[in-house]
Short mmCIF file of C-alpha atoms and ligand atoms in Angstrom, two decimals:
data_model
loop_
_atom_site.label_atom_id
_atom_site.label_comp_id
_atom_site.label_asym_id
_atom_site.label_seq_id
_atom_site.Cartn_x
_atom_site.Cartn_y
_atom_site.Cartn_z
CA MET P 1 0.00 0.00 0.00
CA ASN P 2 1.22 3.47 -0.91
CA ASN P 3 2.37 5.89 1.76
CA ILE P 4 0.44 9.17 2.03
CA ILE P 5 2.81 12.09 2.59
CA LEU P 6 1.77 15.53 3.81
CA ILE P 7 3.89 18.53 2.83
CA GLY P 8 3.48 22.28 3.28
CA PHE P 9 4.64 25.32 5.17
CA MET P 10 5.08 25.42 8.94
CA GLY P 11 1.69 25.63 10.63
CA CYS P 12 -0.33 24.22 7.72
CA GLY P 13 -1.50 21.30 9.87
CA LYS P 14 0.60 18.44 8.49
CA THR P 15 1.00 16.79 11.88
CA SER P 16 -2.54 17.42 13.16
CA VAL P 17 -4.12 16.29 9.88
CA GLY P 18 -1.72 13.35 9.66
CA ILE P 19 -2.57 12.04 13.13
CA ARG P 20 -6.31 12.30 12.48
CA LEU P 21 -5.98 10.69 9.06
CA SER P 22 -4.00 7.83 10.56
CA TYR P 23 -6.84 7.12 13.04
CA GLN P 24 -9.43 7.39 10.31
CA LEU P 25 -7.65 5.08 7.88
CA ARG P 26 -6.16 2.87 10.62
CA ARG P 27 -2.69 3.39 9.26
CA ALA P 28 0.48 4.11 11.25
CA PHE P 29 1.67 7.72 11.48
CA LEU P 30 5.24 8.99 11.11
CA ASP P 31 6.58 12.53 11.37
CA THR P 32 10.01 13.30 9.86
CA ASP P 33 10.81 16.01 12.45
CA LYS P 34 10.02 13.62 15.30
CA LEU P 35 12.05 10.80 13.72
CA ILE P 36 15.06 13.11 13.37
CA GLU P 37 14.67 14.41 16.93
CA ARG P 38 14.49 10.85 18.24
CA ALA P 39 17.47 9.67 16.21
CA GLN P 40 19.58 12.66 17.30
CA GLY P 41 18.31 12.77 20.88
CA LYS P 42 17.80 16.53 20.45
CA GLU P 43 15.11 19.05 19.58
CA ILE P 44 15.04 20.65 16.13
CA SER P 45 16.12 24.00 17.60
CA GLU P 46 19.23 22.37 19.13
CA ILE P 47 20.02 20.60 15.85
CA PHE P 48 19.79 23.92 13.97
CA ALA P 49 22.01 25.59 16.56
CA GLU P 50 24.62 22.83 16.33
CA VAL P 51 24.80 21.88 12.65
CA GLY P 52 22.83 24.69 10.99
CA GLU P 53 20.01 24.43 8.49
CA ALA P 54 22.19 22.63 5.91
CA GLY P 55 23.11 19.93 8.42
CA PHE P 56 19.44 19.45 9.28
CA ARG P 57 18.54 19.21 5.57
CA ASP P 58 21.15 16.45 5.16
CA MET P 59 19.41 14.54 7.95
CA GLU P 60 16.07 14.94 6.15
CA THR P 61 17.55 13.58 2.91
CA GLN P 62 19.12 10.61 4.68
CA LEU P 63 15.85 9.86 6.47
CA LEU P 64 13.90 9.84 3.18
CA ARG P 65 16.44 7.43 1.71
CA ASP P 66 16.10 5.14 4.71
CA MET P 67 12.30 5.21 4.53
CA ILE P 68 12.07 4.20 0.87
CA GLY P 69 11.66 0.46 0.73
CA THR P 70 11.09 0.12 4.47
CA GLU P 71 7.88 2.14 4.98
CA GLN P 72 4.61 1.17 3.33
CA GLY P 73 1.01 2.19 3.86
CA LYS P 74 1.94 4.86 6.38
CA ILE P 75 0.76 8.44 6.85
CA ILE P 76 3.91 10.58 6.87
CA SER P 77 4.07 14.25 7.82
CA THR P 78 7.19 16.18 6.84
CA GLY P 79 9.15 19.21 8.00
CA GLY P 80 8.07 22.37 6.16
CA GLY P 81 11.39 22.83 4.39
CA LEU P 82 11.94 19.24 3.31
CA PRO P 83 10.68 19.64 -0.30
CA ILE P 84 12.98 22.59 -1.06
CA ARG P 85 15.81 20.28 -2.12
CA GLU P 86 15.30 18.87 -5.60
CA GLN P 87 16.74 15.55 -4.48
CA ASN P 88 14.16 15.37 -1.70
CA ARG P 89 11.32 16.02 -4.13
CA LYS P 90 12.43 12.99 -6.14
CA LEU P 91 12.68 10.88 -3.00
CA LEU P 92 9.19 12.02 -1.92
CA LYS P 93 7.76 10.81 -5.25
CA GLU P 94 9.38 7.43 -4.69
CA LEU P 95 8.08 7.26 -1.15
CA GLY P 96 4.38 7.75 -1.91
CA THR P 97 1.48 10.03 -2.81
CA VAL P 98 2.27 13.62 -1.87
CA ILE P 99 -0.45 15.99 -0.63
CA TYR P 100 0.34 19.69 -0.28
CA LEU P 101 -1.60 21.58 2.41
CA LYS P 102 -1.50 25.15 1.16
CA LEU P 103 -2.36 28.31 3.12
CA THR P 104 -1.64 32.03 3.23
CA PRO P 105 1.25 33.69 5.12
CA GLU P 106 -1.29 35.54 7.29
CA THR P 107 -2.85 32.28 8.49
CA VAL P 108 0.58 30.86 9.29
CA TYR P 109 1.44 34.00 11.25
CA GLU P 110 -1.80 33.86 13.26
CA ARG P 111 -1.16 30.21 14.12
CA LEU P 112 2.53 30.51 14.97
CA LYS P 113 3.04 34.02 16.36
CA GLU P 114 3.58 32.68 19.90
CA ASP P 115 5.66 29.69 18.76
CA THR P 116 9.25 29.32 19.97
CA LYS P 117 10.06 25.90 18.46
CA ARG P 118 10.63 26.95 14.85
CA PRO P 119 14.14 28.39 14.56
CA LEU P 120 13.44 29.98 11.17
CA LEU P 121 10.67 32.15 12.64
CA GLN P 122 12.59 33.48 15.67
CA CYS P 123 13.27 36.90 14.19
CA ALA P 124 12.16 40.53 14.47
CA ASP P 125 9.53 40.34 11.73
CA PRO P 126 8.18 36.78 11.48
CA LEU P 127 5.31 37.71 9.13
CA GLN P 128 7.77 39.12 6.60
CA ARG P 129 9.98 36.02 7.01
CA ILE P 130 6.95 33.78 6.42
CA ARG P 131 6.02 35.72 3.27
CA THR P 132 9.55 35.53 1.89
CA LEU P 133 10.10 31.86 2.67
CA MET P 134 6.69 30.91 1.31
CA ALA P 135 7.28 32.79 -1.93
CA GLU P 136 10.67 31.06 -2.31
CA ARG P 137 9.19 27.64 -1.63
CA GLU P 138 5.87 27.71 -3.48
CA ALA P 139 7.23 26.28 -6.74
CA ALA P 140 8.97 23.46 -4.87
CA TYR P 141 5.80 22.50 -2.98
CA ALA P 142 3.76 22.60 -6.18
CA GLU P 143 6.30 20.47 -8.03
CA ALA P 144 6.48 17.88 -5.27
CA ALA P 145 2.70 17.59 -4.90
CA ASP P 146 0.42 15.02 -6.49
CA MET P 147 -2.48 16.98 -5.07
CA THR P 148 -2.92 20.44 -3.49
CA LEU P 149 -5.54 21.36 -0.88
CA LEU P 150 -6.25 24.94 0.19
CA VAL P 151 -6.65 24.69 3.94
CA ASP P 152 -6.92 28.26 5.33
CA THR P 153 -10.58 28.13 6.22
CA LYS P 154 -11.16 24.37 6.43
CA ASP P 155 -11.57 22.36 9.61
CA PHE P 156 -9.85 18.99 10.05
CA ASP P 157 -12.93 16.94 9.14
CA THR P 158 -13.27 18.75 5.81
CA ILE P 159 -9.57 18.36 4.98
CA ILE P 160 -9.63 14.66 5.80
CA LYS P 161 -12.78 14.12 3.76
CA GLU P 162 -11.16 15.80 0.78
CA ILE P 163 -8.04 13.66 1.13
CA GLU P 164 -10.09 10.46 1.39
CA GLU P 165 -12.18 11.42 -1.65
CA SER P 166 -9.08 12.12 -3.67
CA MET P 167 -7.61 8.72 -2.76
CA GLY P 168 -10.80 7.07 -4.10
C1 S3P C 201 11.07 23.92 8.98
C2 S3P C 201 9.88 23.40 9.43
C3 S3P C 201 9.77 22.65 10.70
C4 S3P C 201 11.09 21.96 11.04
C5 S3P C 201 12.20 22.97 11.02
C6 S3P C 201 12.37 23.66 9.67
C7 S3P C 201 11.09 24.69 7.72
O1 S3P C 201 8.74 21.66 10.59
O2 S3P C 201 11.37 20.93 10.13
O3 S3P C 201 11.94 23.92 12.04
O4 S3P C 201 12.18 24.88 7.14
O5 S3P C 201 10.00 25.11 7.27
P1 S3P C 201 7.15 22.03 10.62
O6 S3P C 201 6.76 22.36 9.21
O7 S3P C 201 6.53 20.76 11.10
O8 S3P C 201 6.96 23.16 11.54
#
């Protein structure tokens, strides 16, 4: 059975939707950030502080490689920046069906303005950073995706229904 992979910007709901979808479909759930944190014994913010964003991206690439061939029929949520590497987009396609949860920068800001766990948003003007990063990443998300869902105003039940319908 194919894996279902959720991609999208920080705060789009990949983890929350993924967990609910895994209950609904009775499939196991995996989260790439959590797998990396567990393997490293550190939080993402510590990993960024120690090896930088590039070092973290290498860990994401290695994890995708390890998952291909070993994971099947799972629901997999991914870190928001994982699809920005071309190599990772290819690995995602090999790993399963990719669903992009798309939303506006303003919605991300509203959801994450109090967040302290995302190193890339710890800056003086997080809304501007969100806008810039999202604009830089949009083409990568779109290219990686087999299907795109606009999620700004949708509740979890609606999103999950749309995913299930699309899977047939
Ligand atoms: C990142 C998103 C985070 C995490 C890391 C980097 C990004 O995951 O992987 O902080 O580059 O967008 P979430 O999308 O789950 O917040």
